[in-house]
PDB file of C-alpha atoms and ligand atoms in Angstrom:
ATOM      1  CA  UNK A   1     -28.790  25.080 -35.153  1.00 88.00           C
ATOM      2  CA  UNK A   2     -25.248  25.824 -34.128  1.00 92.00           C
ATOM      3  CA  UNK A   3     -22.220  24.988 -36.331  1.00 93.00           C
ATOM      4  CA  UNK A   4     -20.377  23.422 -33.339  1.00 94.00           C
ATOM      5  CA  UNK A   5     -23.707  20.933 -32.897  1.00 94.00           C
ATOM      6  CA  UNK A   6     -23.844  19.876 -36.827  1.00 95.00           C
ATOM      7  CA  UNK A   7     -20.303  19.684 -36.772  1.00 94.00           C
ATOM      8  CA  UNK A   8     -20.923  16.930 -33.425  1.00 95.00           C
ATOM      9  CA  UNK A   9     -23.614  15.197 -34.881  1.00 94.00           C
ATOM     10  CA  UNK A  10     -21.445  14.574 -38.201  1.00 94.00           C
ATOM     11  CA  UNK A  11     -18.156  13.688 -36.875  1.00 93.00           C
ATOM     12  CA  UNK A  12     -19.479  11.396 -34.432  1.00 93.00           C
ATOM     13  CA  UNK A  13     -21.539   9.248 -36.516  1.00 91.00           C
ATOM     14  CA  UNK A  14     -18.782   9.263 -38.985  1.00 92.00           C
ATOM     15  CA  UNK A  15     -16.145   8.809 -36.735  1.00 90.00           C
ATOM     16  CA  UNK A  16     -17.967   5.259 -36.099  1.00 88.00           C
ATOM     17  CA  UNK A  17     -18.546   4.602 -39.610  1.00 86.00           C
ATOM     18  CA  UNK A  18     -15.190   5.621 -41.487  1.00 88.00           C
ATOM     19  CA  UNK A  19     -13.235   7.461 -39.320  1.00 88.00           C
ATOM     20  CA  UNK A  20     -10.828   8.988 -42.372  1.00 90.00           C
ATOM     21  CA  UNK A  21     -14.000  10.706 -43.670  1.00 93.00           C
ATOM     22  CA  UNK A  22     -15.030  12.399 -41.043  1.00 93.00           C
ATOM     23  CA  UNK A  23     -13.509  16.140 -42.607  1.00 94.00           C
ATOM     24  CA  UNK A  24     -15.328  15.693 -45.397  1.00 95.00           C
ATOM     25  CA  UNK A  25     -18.784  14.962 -43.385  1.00 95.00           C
ATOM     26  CA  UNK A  26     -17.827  18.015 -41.032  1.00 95.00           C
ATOM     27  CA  UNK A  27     -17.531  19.878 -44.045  1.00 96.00           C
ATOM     28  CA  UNK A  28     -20.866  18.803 -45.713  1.00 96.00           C
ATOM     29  CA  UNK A  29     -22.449  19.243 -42.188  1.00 96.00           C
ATOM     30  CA  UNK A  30     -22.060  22.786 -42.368  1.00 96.00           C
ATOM     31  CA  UNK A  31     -22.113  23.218 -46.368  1.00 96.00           C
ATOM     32  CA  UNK A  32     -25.811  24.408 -46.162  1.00 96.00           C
ATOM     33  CA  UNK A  33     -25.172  27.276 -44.407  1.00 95.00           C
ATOM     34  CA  UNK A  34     -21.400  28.291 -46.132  1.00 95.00           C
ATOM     35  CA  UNK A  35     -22.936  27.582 -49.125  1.00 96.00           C
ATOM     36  CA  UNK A  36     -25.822  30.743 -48.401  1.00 95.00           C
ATOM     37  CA  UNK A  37     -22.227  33.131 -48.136  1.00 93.00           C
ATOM     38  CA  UNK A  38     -20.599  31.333 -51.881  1.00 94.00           C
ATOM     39  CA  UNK A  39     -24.422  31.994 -53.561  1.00 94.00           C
ATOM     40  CA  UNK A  40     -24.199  35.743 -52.230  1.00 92.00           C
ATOM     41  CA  UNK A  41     -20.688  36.078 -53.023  1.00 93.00           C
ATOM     42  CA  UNK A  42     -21.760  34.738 -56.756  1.00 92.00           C
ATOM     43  CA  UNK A  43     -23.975  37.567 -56.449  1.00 91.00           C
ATOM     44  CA  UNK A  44     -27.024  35.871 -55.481  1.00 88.00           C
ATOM     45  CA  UNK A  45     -29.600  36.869 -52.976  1.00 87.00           C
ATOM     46  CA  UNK A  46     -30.051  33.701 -50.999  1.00 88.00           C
ATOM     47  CA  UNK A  47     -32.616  33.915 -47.897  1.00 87.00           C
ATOM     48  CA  UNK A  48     -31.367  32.071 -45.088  1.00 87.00           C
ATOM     49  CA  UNK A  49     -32.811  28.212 -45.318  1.00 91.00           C
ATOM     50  CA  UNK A  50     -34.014  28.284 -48.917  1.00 91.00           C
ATOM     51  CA  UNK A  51     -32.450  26.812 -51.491  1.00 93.00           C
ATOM     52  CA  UNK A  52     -29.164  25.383 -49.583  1.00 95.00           C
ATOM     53  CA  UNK A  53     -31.530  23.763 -47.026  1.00 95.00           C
ATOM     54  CA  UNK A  54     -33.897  21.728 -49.150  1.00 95.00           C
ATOM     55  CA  UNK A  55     -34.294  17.910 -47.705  1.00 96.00           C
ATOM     56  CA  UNK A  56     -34.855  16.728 -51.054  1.00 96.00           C
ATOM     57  CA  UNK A  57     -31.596  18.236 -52.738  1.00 96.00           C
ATOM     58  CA  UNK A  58     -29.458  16.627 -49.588  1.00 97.00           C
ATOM     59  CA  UNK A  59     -31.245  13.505 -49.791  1.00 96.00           C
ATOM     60  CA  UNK A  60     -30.663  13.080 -53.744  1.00 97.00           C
ATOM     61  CA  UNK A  61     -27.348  13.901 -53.620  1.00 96.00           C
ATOM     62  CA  UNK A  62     -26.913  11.104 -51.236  1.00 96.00           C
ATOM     63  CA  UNK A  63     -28.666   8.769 -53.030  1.00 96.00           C
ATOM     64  CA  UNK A  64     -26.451   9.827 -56.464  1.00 96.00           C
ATOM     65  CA  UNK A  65     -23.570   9.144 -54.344  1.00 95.00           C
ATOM     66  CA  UNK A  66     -25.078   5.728 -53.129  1.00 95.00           C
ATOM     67  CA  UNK A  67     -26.391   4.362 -56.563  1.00 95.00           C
ATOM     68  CA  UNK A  68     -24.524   5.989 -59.487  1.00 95.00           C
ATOM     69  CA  UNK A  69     -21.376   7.557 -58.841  1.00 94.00           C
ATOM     70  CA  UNK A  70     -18.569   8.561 -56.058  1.00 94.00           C
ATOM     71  CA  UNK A  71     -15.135   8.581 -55.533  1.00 92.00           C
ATOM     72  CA  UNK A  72     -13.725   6.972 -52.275  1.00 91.00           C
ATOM     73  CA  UNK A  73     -17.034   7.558 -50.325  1.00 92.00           C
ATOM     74  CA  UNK A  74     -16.507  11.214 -50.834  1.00 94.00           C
ATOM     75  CA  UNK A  75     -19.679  12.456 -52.128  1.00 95.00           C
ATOM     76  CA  UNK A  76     -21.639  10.251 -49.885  1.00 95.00           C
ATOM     77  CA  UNK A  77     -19.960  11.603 -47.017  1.00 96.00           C
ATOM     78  CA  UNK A  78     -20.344  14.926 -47.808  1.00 96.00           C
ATOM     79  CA  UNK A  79     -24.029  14.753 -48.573  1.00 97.00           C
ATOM     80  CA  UNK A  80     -24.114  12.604 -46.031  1.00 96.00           C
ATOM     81  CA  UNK A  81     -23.558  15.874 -43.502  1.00 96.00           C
ATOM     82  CA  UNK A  82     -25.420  18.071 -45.901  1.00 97.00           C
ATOM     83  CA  UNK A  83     -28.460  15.908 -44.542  1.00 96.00           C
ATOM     84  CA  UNK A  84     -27.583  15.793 -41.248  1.00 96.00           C
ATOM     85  CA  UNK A  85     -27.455  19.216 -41.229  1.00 96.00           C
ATOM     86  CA  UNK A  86     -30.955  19.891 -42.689  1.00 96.00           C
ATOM     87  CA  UNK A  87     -32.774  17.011 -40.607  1.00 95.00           C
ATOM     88  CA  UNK A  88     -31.234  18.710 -37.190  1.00 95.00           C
ATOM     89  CA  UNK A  89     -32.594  22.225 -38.700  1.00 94.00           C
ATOM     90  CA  UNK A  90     -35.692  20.953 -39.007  1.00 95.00           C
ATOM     91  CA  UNK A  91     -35.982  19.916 -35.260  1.00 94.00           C
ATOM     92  CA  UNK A  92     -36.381  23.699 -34.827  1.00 93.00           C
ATOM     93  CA  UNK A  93     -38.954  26.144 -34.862  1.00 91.00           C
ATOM     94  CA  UNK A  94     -37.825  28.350 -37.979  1.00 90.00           C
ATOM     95  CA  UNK A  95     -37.577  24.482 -39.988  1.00 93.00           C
ATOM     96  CA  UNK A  96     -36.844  23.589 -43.214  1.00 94.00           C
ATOM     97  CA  UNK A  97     -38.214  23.587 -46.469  1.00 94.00           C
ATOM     98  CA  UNK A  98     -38.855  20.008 -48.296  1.00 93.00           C
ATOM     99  CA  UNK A  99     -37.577  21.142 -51.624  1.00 93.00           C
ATOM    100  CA  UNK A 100     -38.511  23.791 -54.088  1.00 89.00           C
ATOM    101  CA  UNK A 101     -41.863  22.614 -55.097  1.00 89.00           C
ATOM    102  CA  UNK A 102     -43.178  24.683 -51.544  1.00 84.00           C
ATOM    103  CA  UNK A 103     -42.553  27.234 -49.394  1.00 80.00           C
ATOM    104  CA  UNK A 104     -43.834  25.079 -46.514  1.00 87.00           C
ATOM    105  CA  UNK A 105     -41.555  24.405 -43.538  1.00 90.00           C
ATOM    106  CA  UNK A 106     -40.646  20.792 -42.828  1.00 90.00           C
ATOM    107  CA  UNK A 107     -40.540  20.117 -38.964  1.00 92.00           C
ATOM    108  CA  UNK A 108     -39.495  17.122 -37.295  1.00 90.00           C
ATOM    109  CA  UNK A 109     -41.051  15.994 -33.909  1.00 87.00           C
ATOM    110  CA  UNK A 110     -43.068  19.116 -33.719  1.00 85.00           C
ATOM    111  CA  UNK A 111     -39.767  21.907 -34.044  1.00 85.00           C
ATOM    112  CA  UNK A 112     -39.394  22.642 -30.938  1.00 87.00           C
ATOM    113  CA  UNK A 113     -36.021  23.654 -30.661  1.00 89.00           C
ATOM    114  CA  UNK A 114     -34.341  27.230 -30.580  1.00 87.00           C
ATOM    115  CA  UNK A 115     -31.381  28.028 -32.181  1.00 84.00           C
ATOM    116  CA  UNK A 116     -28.303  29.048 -29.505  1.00 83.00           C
ATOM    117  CA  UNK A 117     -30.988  27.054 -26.550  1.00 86.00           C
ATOM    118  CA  UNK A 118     -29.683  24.157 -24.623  1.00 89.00           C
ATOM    119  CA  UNK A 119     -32.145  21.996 -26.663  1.00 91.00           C
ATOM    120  CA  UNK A 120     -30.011  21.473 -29.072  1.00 91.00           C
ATOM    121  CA  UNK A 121     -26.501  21.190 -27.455  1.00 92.00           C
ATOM    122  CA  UNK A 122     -28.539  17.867 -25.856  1.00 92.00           C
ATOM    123  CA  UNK A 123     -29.454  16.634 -29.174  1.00 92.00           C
ATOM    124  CA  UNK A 124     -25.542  16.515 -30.340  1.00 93.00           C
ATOM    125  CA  UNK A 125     -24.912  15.245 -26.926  1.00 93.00           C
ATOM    126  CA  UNK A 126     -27.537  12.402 -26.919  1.00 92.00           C
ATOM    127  CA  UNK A 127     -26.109  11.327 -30.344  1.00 90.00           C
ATOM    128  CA  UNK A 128     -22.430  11.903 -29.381  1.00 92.00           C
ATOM    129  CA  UNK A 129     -22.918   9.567 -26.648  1.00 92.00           C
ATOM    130  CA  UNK A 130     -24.945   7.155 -28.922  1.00 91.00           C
ATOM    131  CA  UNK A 131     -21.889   6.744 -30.924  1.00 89.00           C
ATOM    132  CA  UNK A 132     -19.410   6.243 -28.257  1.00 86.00           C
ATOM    133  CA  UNK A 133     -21.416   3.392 -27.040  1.00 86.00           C
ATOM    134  CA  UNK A 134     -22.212   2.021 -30.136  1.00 84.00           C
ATOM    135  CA  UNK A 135     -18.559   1.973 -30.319  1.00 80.00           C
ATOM    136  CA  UNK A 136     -17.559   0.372 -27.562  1.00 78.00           C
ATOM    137  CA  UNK A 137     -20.548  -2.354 -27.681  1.00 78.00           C
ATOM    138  CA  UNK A 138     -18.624  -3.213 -31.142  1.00 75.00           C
ATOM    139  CA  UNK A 139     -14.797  -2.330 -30.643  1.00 67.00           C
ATOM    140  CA  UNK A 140     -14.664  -6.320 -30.140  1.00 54.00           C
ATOM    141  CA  UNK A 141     -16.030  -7.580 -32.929  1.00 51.00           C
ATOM    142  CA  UNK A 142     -13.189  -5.434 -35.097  1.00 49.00           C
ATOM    143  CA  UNK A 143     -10.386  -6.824 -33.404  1.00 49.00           C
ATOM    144  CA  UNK A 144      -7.199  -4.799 -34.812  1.00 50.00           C
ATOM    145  CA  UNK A 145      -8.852  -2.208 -36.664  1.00 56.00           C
ATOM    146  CA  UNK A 146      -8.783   1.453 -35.261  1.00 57.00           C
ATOM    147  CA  UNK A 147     -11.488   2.368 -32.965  1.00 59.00           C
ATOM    148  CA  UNK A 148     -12.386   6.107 -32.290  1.00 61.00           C
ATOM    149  CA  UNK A 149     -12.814   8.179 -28.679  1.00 61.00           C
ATOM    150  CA  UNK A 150     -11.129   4.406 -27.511  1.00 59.00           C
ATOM    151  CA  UNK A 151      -7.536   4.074 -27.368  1.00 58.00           C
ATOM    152  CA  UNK A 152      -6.581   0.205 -26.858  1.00 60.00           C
ATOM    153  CA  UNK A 153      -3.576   0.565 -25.654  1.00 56.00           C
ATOM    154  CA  UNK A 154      -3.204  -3.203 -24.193  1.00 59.00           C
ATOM    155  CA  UNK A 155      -3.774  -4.548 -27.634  1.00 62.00           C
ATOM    156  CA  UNK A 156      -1.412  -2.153 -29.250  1.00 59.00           C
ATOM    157  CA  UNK A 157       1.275  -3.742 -26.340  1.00 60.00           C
ATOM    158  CA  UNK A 158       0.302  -7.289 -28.041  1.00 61.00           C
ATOM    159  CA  UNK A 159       1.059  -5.968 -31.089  1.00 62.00           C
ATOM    160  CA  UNK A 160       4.425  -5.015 -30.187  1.00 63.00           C
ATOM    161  CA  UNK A 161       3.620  -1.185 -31.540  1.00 61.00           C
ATOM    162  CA  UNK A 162       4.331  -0.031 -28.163  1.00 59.00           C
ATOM    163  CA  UNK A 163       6.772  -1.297 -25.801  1.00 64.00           C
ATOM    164  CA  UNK A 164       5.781  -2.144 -22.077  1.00 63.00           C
ATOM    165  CA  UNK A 165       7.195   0.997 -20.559  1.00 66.00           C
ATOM    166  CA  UNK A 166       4.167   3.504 -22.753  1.00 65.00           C
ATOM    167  CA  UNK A 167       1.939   0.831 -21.999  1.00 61.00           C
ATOM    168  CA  UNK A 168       1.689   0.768 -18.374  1.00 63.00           C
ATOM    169  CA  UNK A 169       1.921   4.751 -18.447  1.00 65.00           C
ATOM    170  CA  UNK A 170      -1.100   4.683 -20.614  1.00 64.00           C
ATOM    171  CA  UNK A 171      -3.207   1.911 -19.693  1.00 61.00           C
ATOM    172  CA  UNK A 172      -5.395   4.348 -17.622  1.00 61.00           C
ATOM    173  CA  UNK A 173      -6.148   6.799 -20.185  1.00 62.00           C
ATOM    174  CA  UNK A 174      -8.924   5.841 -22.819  1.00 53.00           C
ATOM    175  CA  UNK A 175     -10.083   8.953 -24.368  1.00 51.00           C
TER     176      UNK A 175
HETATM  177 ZN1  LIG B   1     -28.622  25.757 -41.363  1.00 57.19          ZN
END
């Protein structure tokens, strides 16, 4: 799958979740495949979707940040993408390995995506667009906290952190 889909699929979950983490998912969303380039440049030879792309390593190191140790949500968020990043791999046809007990390729809902093929670009859509709604279903129930994709401006104007004049030049524009 395409960086620019992991990299849609992380940020928008996480932009719902904890919006100030969402670099470090990004980052973890595409670690399994920049971390095939640091292995070679250690002087490994990594084949593409081995050992970066097990399920299981992404999945413990998720649970390790869950259960015994992380700093600031950190860890969990970058695993966090690591995962994402392996599940959405495995909705294609090449697929993913479980962990390094077999070769066998882990496939989710059959693998019937192509890498680079619209399939995926609706995928990250179709989640994108599950966030922003789950979003705005619960931007209420938050109140004053920061919502992402939504700008509130009239309840900034209530707040007095903008002043009438930006308000009524803004109140059209939510994204
Ligand atoms: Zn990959």
């Amino acid at each position: 799958m395409k960086w620019v889909n992991h990299i849609a699929i992380a940020g928008a979950v996480t932009a719902v979740w904890r919006p100030e983490l969402v670099p470090l998912a990004v980052l973890g969303s595409t670690a399994p495949d920049w971390l095939e380039w640091v292995l070679q440049l250690a002087g490994r030879r990594v084949r593409h979707r081995t050992v970066t792309h097990y399920v299981a390593g992404w999945a413990f190191g998720l649970a390790f940040a869950l259960l015994v140790w992380d700093w600031h949500h950190a860890l969990t968020a970058f695993c966090a993408g690591g995962l994402s990043h392996v599940i959405a791999d495995s909705l294609t046809v090449q697929g993913v390995p479980l962990g390094w007990w077999s070769d066998r390729r882990f496939h989710l809902f059959g693998g019937r995506l192509r890498t680079g093929q619209m399939g995926e670009y609706w995928v990250a859509g179709a989640f994108v667009l599950a966030c922003i709604g789950f979003n705005a279903a619960t931007r209420n129930f938050g109140a004053s906290e920061y919502t992402p994709f939504f700008w509130d401006w009239p309840d900034y104007y209530h707040q007095g952190l903008i002043d009438g004049h930006e308000w009524k030049e803004n109140r059209f524009r939510w994204l």
